Structures are given as C-alpha cells and as structure tokens.
Tab-separated table of N, CA and C in Angstrom:
chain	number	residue	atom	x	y	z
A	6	UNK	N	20.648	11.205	-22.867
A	6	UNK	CA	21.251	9.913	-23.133
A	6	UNK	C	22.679	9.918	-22.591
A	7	UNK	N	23.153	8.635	-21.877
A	7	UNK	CA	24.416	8.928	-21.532
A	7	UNK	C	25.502	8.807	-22.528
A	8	UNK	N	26.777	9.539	-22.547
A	8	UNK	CA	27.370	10.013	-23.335
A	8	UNK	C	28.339	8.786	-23.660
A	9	UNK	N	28.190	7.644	-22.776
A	9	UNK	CA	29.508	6.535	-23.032
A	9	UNK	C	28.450	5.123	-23.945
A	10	UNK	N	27.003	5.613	-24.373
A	10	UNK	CA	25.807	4.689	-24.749
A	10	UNK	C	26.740	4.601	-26.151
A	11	UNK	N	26.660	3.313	-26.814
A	11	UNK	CA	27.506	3.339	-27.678
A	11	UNK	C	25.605	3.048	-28.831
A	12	UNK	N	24.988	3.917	-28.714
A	12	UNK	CA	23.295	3.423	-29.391
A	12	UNK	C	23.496	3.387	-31.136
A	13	UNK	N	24.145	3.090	-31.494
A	13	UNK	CA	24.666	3.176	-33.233
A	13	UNK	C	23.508	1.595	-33.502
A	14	UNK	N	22.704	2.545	-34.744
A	14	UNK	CA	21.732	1.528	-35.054
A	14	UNK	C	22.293	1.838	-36.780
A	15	UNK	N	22.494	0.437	-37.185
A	15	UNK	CA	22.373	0.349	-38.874
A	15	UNK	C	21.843	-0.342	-39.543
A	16	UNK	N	21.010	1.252	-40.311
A	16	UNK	CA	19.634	1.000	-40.725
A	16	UNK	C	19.644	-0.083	-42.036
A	17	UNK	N	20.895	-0.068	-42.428
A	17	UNK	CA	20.819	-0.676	-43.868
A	17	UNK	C	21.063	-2.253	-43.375
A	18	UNK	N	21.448	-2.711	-42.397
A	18	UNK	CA	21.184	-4.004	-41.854
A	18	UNK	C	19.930	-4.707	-41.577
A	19	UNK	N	19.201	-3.367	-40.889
A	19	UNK	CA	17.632	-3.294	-40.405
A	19	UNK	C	16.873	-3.519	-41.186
A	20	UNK	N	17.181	-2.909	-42.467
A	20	UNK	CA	16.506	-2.771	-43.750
A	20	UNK	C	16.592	-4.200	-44.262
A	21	UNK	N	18.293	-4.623	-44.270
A	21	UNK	CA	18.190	-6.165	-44.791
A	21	UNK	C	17.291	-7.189	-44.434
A	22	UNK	N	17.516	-7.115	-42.569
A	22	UNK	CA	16.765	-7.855	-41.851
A	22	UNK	C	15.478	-7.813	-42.191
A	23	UNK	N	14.813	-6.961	-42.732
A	23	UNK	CA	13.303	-6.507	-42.599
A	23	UNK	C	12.766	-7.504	-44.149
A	24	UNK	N	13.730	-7.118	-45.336
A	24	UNK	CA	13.501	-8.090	-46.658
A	24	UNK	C	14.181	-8.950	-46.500
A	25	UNK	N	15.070	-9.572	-45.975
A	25	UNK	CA	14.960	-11.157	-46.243
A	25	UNK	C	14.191	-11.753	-45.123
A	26	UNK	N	13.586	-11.326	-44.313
A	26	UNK	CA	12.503	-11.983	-43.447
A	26	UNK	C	11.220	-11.754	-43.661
A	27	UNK	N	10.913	-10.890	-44.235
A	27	UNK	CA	9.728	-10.379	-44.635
A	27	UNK	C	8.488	-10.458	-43.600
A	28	UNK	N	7.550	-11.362	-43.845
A	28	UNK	CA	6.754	-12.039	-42.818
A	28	UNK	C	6.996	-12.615	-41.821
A	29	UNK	N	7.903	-13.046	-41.496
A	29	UNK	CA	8.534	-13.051	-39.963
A	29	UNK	C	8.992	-11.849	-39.187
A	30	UNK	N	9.717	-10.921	-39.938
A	30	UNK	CA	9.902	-9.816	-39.278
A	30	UNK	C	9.377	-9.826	-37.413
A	31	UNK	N	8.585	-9.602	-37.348
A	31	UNK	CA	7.719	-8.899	-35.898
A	31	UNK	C	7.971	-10.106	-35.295
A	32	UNK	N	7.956	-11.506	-35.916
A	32	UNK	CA	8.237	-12.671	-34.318
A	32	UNK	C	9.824	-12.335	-34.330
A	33	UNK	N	10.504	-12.526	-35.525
A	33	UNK	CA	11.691	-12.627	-35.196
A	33	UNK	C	12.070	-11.158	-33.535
A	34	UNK	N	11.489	-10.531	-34.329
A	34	UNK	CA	12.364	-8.981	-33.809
A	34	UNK	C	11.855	-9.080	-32.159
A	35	UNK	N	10.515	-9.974	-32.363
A	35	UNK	CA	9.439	-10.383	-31.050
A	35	UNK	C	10.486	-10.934	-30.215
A	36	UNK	N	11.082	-11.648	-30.677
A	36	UNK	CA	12.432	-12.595	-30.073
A	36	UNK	C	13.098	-12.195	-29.197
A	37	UNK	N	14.139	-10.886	-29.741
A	37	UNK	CA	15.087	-10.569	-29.223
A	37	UNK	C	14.598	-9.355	-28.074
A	38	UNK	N	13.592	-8.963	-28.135
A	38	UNK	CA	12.395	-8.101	-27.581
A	38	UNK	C	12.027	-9.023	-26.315
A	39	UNK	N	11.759	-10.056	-26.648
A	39	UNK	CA	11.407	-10.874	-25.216
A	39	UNK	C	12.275	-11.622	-25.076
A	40	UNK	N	13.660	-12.293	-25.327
A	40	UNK	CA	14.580	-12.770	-24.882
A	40	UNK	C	15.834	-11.993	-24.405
A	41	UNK	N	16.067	-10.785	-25.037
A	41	UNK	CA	17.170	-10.035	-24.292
A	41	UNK	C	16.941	-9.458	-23.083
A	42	UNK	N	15.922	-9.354	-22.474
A	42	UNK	CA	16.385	-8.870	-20.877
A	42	UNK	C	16.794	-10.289	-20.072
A	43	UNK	N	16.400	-11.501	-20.915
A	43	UNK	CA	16.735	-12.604	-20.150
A	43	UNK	C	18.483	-12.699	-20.167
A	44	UNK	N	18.872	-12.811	-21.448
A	44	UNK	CA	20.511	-13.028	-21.604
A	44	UNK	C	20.702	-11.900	-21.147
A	45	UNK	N	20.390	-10.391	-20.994
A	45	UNK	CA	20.779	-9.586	-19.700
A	45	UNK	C	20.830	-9.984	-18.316
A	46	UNK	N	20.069	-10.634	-17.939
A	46	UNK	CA	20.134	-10.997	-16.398
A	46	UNK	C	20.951	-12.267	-16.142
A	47	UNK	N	20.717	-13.043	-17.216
A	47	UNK	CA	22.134	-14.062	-16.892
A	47	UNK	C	22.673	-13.710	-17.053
A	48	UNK	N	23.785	-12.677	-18.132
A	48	UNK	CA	25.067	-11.656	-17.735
A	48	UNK	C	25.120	-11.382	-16.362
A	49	UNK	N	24.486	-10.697	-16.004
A	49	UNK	CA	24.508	-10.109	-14.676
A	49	UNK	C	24.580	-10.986	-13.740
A	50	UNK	N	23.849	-11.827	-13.748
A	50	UNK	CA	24.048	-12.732	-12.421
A	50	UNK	C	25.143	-13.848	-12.701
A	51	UNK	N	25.923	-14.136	-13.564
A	51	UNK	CA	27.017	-14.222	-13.709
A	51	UNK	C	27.760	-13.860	-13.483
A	52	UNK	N	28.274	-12.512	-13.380
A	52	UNK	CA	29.206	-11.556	-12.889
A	52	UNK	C	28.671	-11.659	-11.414
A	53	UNK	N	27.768	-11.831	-11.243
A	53	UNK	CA	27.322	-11.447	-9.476
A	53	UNK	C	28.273	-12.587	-8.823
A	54	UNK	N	27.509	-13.898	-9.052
A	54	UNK	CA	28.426	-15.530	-9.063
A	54	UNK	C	30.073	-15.337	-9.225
A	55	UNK	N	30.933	-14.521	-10.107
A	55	UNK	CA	31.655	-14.972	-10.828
A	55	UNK	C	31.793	-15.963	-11.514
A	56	UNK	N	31.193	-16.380	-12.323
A	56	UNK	CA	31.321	-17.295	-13.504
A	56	UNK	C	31.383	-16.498	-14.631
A	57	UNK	N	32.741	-16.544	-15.327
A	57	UNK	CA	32.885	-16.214	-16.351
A	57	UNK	C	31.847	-17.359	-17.722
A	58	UNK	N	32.385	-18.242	-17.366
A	58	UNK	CA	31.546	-19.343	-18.410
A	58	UNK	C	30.123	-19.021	-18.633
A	59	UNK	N	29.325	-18.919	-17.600
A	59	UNK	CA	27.882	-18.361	-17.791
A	59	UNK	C	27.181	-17.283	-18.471
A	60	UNK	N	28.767	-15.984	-18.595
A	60	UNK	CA	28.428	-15.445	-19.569
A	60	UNK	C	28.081	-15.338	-20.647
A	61	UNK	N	29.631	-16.568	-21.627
A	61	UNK	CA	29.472	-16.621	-22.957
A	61	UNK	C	28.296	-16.731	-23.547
A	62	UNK	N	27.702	-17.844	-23.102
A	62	UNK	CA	26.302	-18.118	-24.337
A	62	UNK	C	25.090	-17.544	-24.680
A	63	UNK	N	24.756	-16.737	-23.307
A	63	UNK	CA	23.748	-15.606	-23.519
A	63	UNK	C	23.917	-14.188	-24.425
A	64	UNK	N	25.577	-13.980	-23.977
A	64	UNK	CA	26.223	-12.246	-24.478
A	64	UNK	C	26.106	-13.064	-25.876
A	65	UNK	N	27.046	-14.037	-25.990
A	65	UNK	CA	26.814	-14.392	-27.612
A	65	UNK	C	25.215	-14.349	-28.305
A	66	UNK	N	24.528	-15.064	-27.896
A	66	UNK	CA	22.983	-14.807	-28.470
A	66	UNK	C	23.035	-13.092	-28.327
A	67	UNK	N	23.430	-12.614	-27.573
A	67	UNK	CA	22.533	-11.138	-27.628
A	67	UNK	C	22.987	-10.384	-28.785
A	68	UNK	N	24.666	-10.800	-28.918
A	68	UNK	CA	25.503	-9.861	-30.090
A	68	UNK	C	24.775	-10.571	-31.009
A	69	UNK	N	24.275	-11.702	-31.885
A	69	UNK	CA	24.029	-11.972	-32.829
A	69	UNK	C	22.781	-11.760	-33.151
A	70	UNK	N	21.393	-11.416	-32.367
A	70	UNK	CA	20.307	-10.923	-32.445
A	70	UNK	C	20.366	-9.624	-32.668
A	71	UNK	N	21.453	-8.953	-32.010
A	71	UNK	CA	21.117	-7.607	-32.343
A	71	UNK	C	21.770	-6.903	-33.288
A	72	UNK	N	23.020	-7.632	-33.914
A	72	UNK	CA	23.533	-7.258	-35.090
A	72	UNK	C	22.535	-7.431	-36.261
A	73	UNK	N	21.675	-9.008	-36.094
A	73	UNK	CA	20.974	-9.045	-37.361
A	73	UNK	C	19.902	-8.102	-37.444
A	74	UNK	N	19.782	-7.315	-36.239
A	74	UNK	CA	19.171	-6.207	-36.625
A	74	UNK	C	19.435	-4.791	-36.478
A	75	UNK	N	20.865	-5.140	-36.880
A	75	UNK	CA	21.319	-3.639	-36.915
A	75	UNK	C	21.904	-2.723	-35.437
A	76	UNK	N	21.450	-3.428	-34.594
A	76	UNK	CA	21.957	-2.729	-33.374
A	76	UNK	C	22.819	-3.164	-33.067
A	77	UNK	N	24.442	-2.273	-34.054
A	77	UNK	CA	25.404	-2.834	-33.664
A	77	UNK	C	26.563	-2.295	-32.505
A	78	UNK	N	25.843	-1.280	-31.653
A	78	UNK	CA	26.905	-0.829	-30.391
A	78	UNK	C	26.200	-1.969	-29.754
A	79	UNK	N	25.069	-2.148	-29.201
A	79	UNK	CA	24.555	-3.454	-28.704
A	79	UNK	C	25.368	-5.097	-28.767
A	80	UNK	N	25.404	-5.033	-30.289
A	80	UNK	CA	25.992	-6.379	-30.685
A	80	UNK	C	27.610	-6.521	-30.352
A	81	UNK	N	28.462	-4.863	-30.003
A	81	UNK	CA	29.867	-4.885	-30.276
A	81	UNK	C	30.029	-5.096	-28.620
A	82	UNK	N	29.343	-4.551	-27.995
A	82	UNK	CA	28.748	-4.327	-25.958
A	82	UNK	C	28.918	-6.222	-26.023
A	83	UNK	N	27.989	-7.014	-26.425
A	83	UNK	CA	27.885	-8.333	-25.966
A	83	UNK	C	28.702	-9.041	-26.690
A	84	UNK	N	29.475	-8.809	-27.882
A	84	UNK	CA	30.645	-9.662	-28.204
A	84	UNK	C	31.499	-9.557	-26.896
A	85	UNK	N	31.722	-7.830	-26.673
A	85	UNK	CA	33.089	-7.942	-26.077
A	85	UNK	C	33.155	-8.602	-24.617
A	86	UNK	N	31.573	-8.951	-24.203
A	86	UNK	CA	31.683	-9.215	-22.932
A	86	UNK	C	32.075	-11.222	-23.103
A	87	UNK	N	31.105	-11.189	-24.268
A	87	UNK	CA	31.539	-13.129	-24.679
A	87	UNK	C	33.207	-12.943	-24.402
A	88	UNK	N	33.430	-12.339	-25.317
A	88	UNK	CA	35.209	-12.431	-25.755
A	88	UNK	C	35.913	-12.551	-24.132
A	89	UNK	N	35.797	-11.321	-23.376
A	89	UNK	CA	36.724	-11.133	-22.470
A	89	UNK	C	36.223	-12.175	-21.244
A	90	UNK	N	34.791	-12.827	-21.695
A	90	UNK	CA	34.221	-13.996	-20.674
A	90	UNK	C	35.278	-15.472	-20.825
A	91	UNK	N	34.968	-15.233	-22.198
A	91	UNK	CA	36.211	-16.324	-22.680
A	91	UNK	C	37.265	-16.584	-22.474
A	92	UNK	N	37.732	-15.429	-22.448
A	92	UNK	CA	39.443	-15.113	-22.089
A	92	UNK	C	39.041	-15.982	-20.496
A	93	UNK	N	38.710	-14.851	-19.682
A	93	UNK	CA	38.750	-15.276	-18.151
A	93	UNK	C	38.632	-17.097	-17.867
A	94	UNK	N	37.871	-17.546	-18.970
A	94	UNK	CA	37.868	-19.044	-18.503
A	94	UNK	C	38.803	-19.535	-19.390
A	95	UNK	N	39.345	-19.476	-20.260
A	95	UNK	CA	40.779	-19.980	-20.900
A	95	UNK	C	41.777	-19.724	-19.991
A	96	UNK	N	42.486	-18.457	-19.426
A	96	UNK	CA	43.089	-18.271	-18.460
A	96	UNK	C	42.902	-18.526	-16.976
A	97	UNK	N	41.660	-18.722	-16.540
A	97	UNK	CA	40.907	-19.028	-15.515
A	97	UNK	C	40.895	-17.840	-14.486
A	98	UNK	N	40.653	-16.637	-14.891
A	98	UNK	CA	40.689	-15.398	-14.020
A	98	UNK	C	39.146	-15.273	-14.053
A	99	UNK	N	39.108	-14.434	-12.571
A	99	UNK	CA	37.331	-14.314	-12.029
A	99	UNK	C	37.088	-12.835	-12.772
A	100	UNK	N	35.843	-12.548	-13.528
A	100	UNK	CA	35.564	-12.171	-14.433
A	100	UNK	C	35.153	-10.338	-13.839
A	101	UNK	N	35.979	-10.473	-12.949
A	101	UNK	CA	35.656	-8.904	-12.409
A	101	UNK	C	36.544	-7.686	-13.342
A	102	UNK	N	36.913	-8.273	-13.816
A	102	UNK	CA	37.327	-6.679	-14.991
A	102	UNK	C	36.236	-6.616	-16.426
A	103	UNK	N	34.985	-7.711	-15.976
A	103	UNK	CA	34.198	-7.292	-17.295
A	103	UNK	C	33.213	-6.485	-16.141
A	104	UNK	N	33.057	-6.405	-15.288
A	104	UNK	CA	32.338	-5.199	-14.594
A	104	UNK	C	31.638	-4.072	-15.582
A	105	UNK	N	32.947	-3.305	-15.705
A	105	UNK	CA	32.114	-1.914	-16.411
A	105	UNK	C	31.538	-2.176	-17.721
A	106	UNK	N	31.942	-3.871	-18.208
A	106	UNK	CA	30.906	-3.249	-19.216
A	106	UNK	C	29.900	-4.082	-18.794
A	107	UNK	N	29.713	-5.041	-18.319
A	107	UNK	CA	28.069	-5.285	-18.003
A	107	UNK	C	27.303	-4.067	-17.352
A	108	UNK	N	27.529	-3.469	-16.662
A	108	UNK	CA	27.024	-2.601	-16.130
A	108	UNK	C	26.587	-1.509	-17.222
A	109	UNK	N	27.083	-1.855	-18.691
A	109	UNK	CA	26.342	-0.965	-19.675
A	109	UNK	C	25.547	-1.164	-20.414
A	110	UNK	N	25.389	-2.773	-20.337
A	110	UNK	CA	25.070	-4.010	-21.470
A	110	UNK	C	23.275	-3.737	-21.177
A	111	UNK	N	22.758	-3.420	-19.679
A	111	UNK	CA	21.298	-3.155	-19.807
A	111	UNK	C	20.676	-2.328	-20.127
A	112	UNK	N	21.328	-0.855	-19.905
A	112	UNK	CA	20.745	0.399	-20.207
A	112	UNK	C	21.310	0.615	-21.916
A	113	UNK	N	22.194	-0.223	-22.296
A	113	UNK	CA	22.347	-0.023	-24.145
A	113	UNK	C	21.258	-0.977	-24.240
A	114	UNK	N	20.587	-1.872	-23.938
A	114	UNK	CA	19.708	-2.824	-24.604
A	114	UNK	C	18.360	-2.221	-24.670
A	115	UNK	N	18.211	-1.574	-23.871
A	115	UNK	CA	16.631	-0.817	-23.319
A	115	UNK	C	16.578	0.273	-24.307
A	116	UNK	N	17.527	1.090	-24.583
A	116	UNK	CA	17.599	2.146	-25.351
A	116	UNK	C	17.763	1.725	-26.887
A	117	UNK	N	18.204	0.772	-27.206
A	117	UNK	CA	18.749	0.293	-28.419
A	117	UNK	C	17.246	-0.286	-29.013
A	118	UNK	N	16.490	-0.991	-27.930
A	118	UNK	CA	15.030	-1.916	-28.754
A	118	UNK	C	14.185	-0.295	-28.551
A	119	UNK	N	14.079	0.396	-28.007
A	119	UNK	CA	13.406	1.749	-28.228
A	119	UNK	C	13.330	2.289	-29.252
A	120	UNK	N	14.842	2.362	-29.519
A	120	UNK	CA	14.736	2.600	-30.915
A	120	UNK	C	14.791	2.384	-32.434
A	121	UNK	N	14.646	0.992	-32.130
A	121	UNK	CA	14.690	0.070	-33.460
A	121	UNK	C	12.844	-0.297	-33.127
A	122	UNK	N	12.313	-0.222	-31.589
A	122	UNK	CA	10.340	-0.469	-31.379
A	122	UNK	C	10.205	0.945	-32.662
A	123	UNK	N	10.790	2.080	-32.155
A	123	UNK	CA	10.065	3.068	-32.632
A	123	UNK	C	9.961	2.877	-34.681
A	124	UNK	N	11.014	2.535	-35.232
A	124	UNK	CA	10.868	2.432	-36.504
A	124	UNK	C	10.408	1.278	-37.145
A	125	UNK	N	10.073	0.068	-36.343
A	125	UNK	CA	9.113	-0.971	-36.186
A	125	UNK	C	7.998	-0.638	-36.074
A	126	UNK	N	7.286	-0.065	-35.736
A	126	UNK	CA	5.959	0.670	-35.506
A	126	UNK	C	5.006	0.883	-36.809
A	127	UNK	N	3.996	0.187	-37.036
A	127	UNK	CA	3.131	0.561	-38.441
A	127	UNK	C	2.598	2.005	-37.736
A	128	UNK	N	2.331	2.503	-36.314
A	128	UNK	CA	1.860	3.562	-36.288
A	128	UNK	C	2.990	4.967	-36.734
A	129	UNK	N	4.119	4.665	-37.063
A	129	UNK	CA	4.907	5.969	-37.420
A	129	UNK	C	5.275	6.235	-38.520
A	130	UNK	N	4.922	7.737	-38.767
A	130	UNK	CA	5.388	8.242	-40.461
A	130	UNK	C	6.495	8.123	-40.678
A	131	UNK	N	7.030	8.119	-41.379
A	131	UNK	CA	8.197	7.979	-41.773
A	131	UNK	C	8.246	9.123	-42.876
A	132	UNK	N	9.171	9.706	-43.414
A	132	UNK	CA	9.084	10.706	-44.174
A	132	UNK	C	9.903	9.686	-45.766
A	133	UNK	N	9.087	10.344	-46.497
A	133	UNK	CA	9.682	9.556	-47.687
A	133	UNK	C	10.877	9.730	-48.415
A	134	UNK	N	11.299	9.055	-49.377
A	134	UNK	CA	12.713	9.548	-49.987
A	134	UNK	C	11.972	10.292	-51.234
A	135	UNK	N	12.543	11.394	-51.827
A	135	UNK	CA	12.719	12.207	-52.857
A	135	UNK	C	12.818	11.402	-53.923
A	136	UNK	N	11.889	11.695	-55.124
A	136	UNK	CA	11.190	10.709	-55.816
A	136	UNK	C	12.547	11.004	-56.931
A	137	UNK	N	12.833	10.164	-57.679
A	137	UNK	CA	13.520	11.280	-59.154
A	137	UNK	C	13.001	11.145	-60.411
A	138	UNK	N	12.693	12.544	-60.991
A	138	UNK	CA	12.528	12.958	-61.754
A	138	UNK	C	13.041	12.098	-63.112
C-alpha cells in the first residue's frame, strides 16, 4: 500500500451508518460504489480542462458519501480538493496546485471501497467480541 494512502476507515461511523439505515444499507453503500468512480473522473477531467468550478460538486458528493460511511481519509482527500477548488474560483486561479492531490483521490477511492466491500460482505467471518461474564 502506498505510504502517503491516507486509508483510515471508522468503523464506529460504519457501524452507525449500517443501524440507522438498516435495510437500505447495500443500495445506499451500492451508491457510492457505483457513483464514485464517476465524481472521480469528473475531478479529473476537470483538472485536465482547468476548471476549478467543475470540481466542487462531485469532490463534495464524494467527501459526504464516504464520511457517512466512515471512509474518512477518503472524505478528508475530497473535502480538501472541494475547498482548494473553491478557493481557485473565488480568487480565480487555474486549479493546478490541486494536482497532487487529485492524483491521489483515485487510488484512495479504490482501496478505501475494498475495504469497507470486504466488511460488507455476508460471505466474511468476522470474529466475535468477548462475551461478559
């Protein structure tokens, strides 16, 4: 894994997400599973364009899908790219100093639903908590 992957998953968010959705769970999570490589590629081809503006609304959807489920280096990756997208069109500068981090925003997303697929999974054990006595 690369060493600058910011992959911090929190489980007790995950956990939230999982009971107050209950039966939705799997579309919701279905969601961000089949909509984040999209708001990935409009990042990207935004930055390709320079349009800062084109960024905001996708990075924003992505930070807020993936916080509500806990994947919050993911969610902190696509705030900061909204934020500093923002900046560039308030100030009106071409959005080439968010470079390095889009360029991290796909390989944290791929790795991040890997491992929130894997504990989603009815096929995996999970080891239980220690009962008390």
């Amino acid at each position: 894994m690369n060493p600058d992957m910011d992959l911090n998953i929190d489980w007790q968010a995950y956990d939230a997400a999982r009971a107050r959705l209950a039966g939705d769970f799997i579309r919701q999570f279905g969601y961000l599973v089949e909509d984040g490589p999209l708001a990935v590629r409009q990042v990207e081809d935004a930055l390709r364009i320079g349009s800062a503006a084109a960024m905001i609304m996708p990075a924003e959807r992505l930070a807020e899908e993936a916080e509500m489920f806990g994947a919050m280096g993911l969610a902190r990756l696509s705030g900061t790219i909204a934020d500093l997208a923002d900046r560039c069109v308030r100030h009106r500068y071409r959005p080439d100093e968010l470079l390095s981090y889009v360029v991290r925003l796909r390989p944290l997303f791929f790795a991040s639903i890997a491992r929130l697929e894997r504990e989603t999974s009815p096929l995996v054990t999970r080891p239980r908590k220690a009962e008390k006595m």
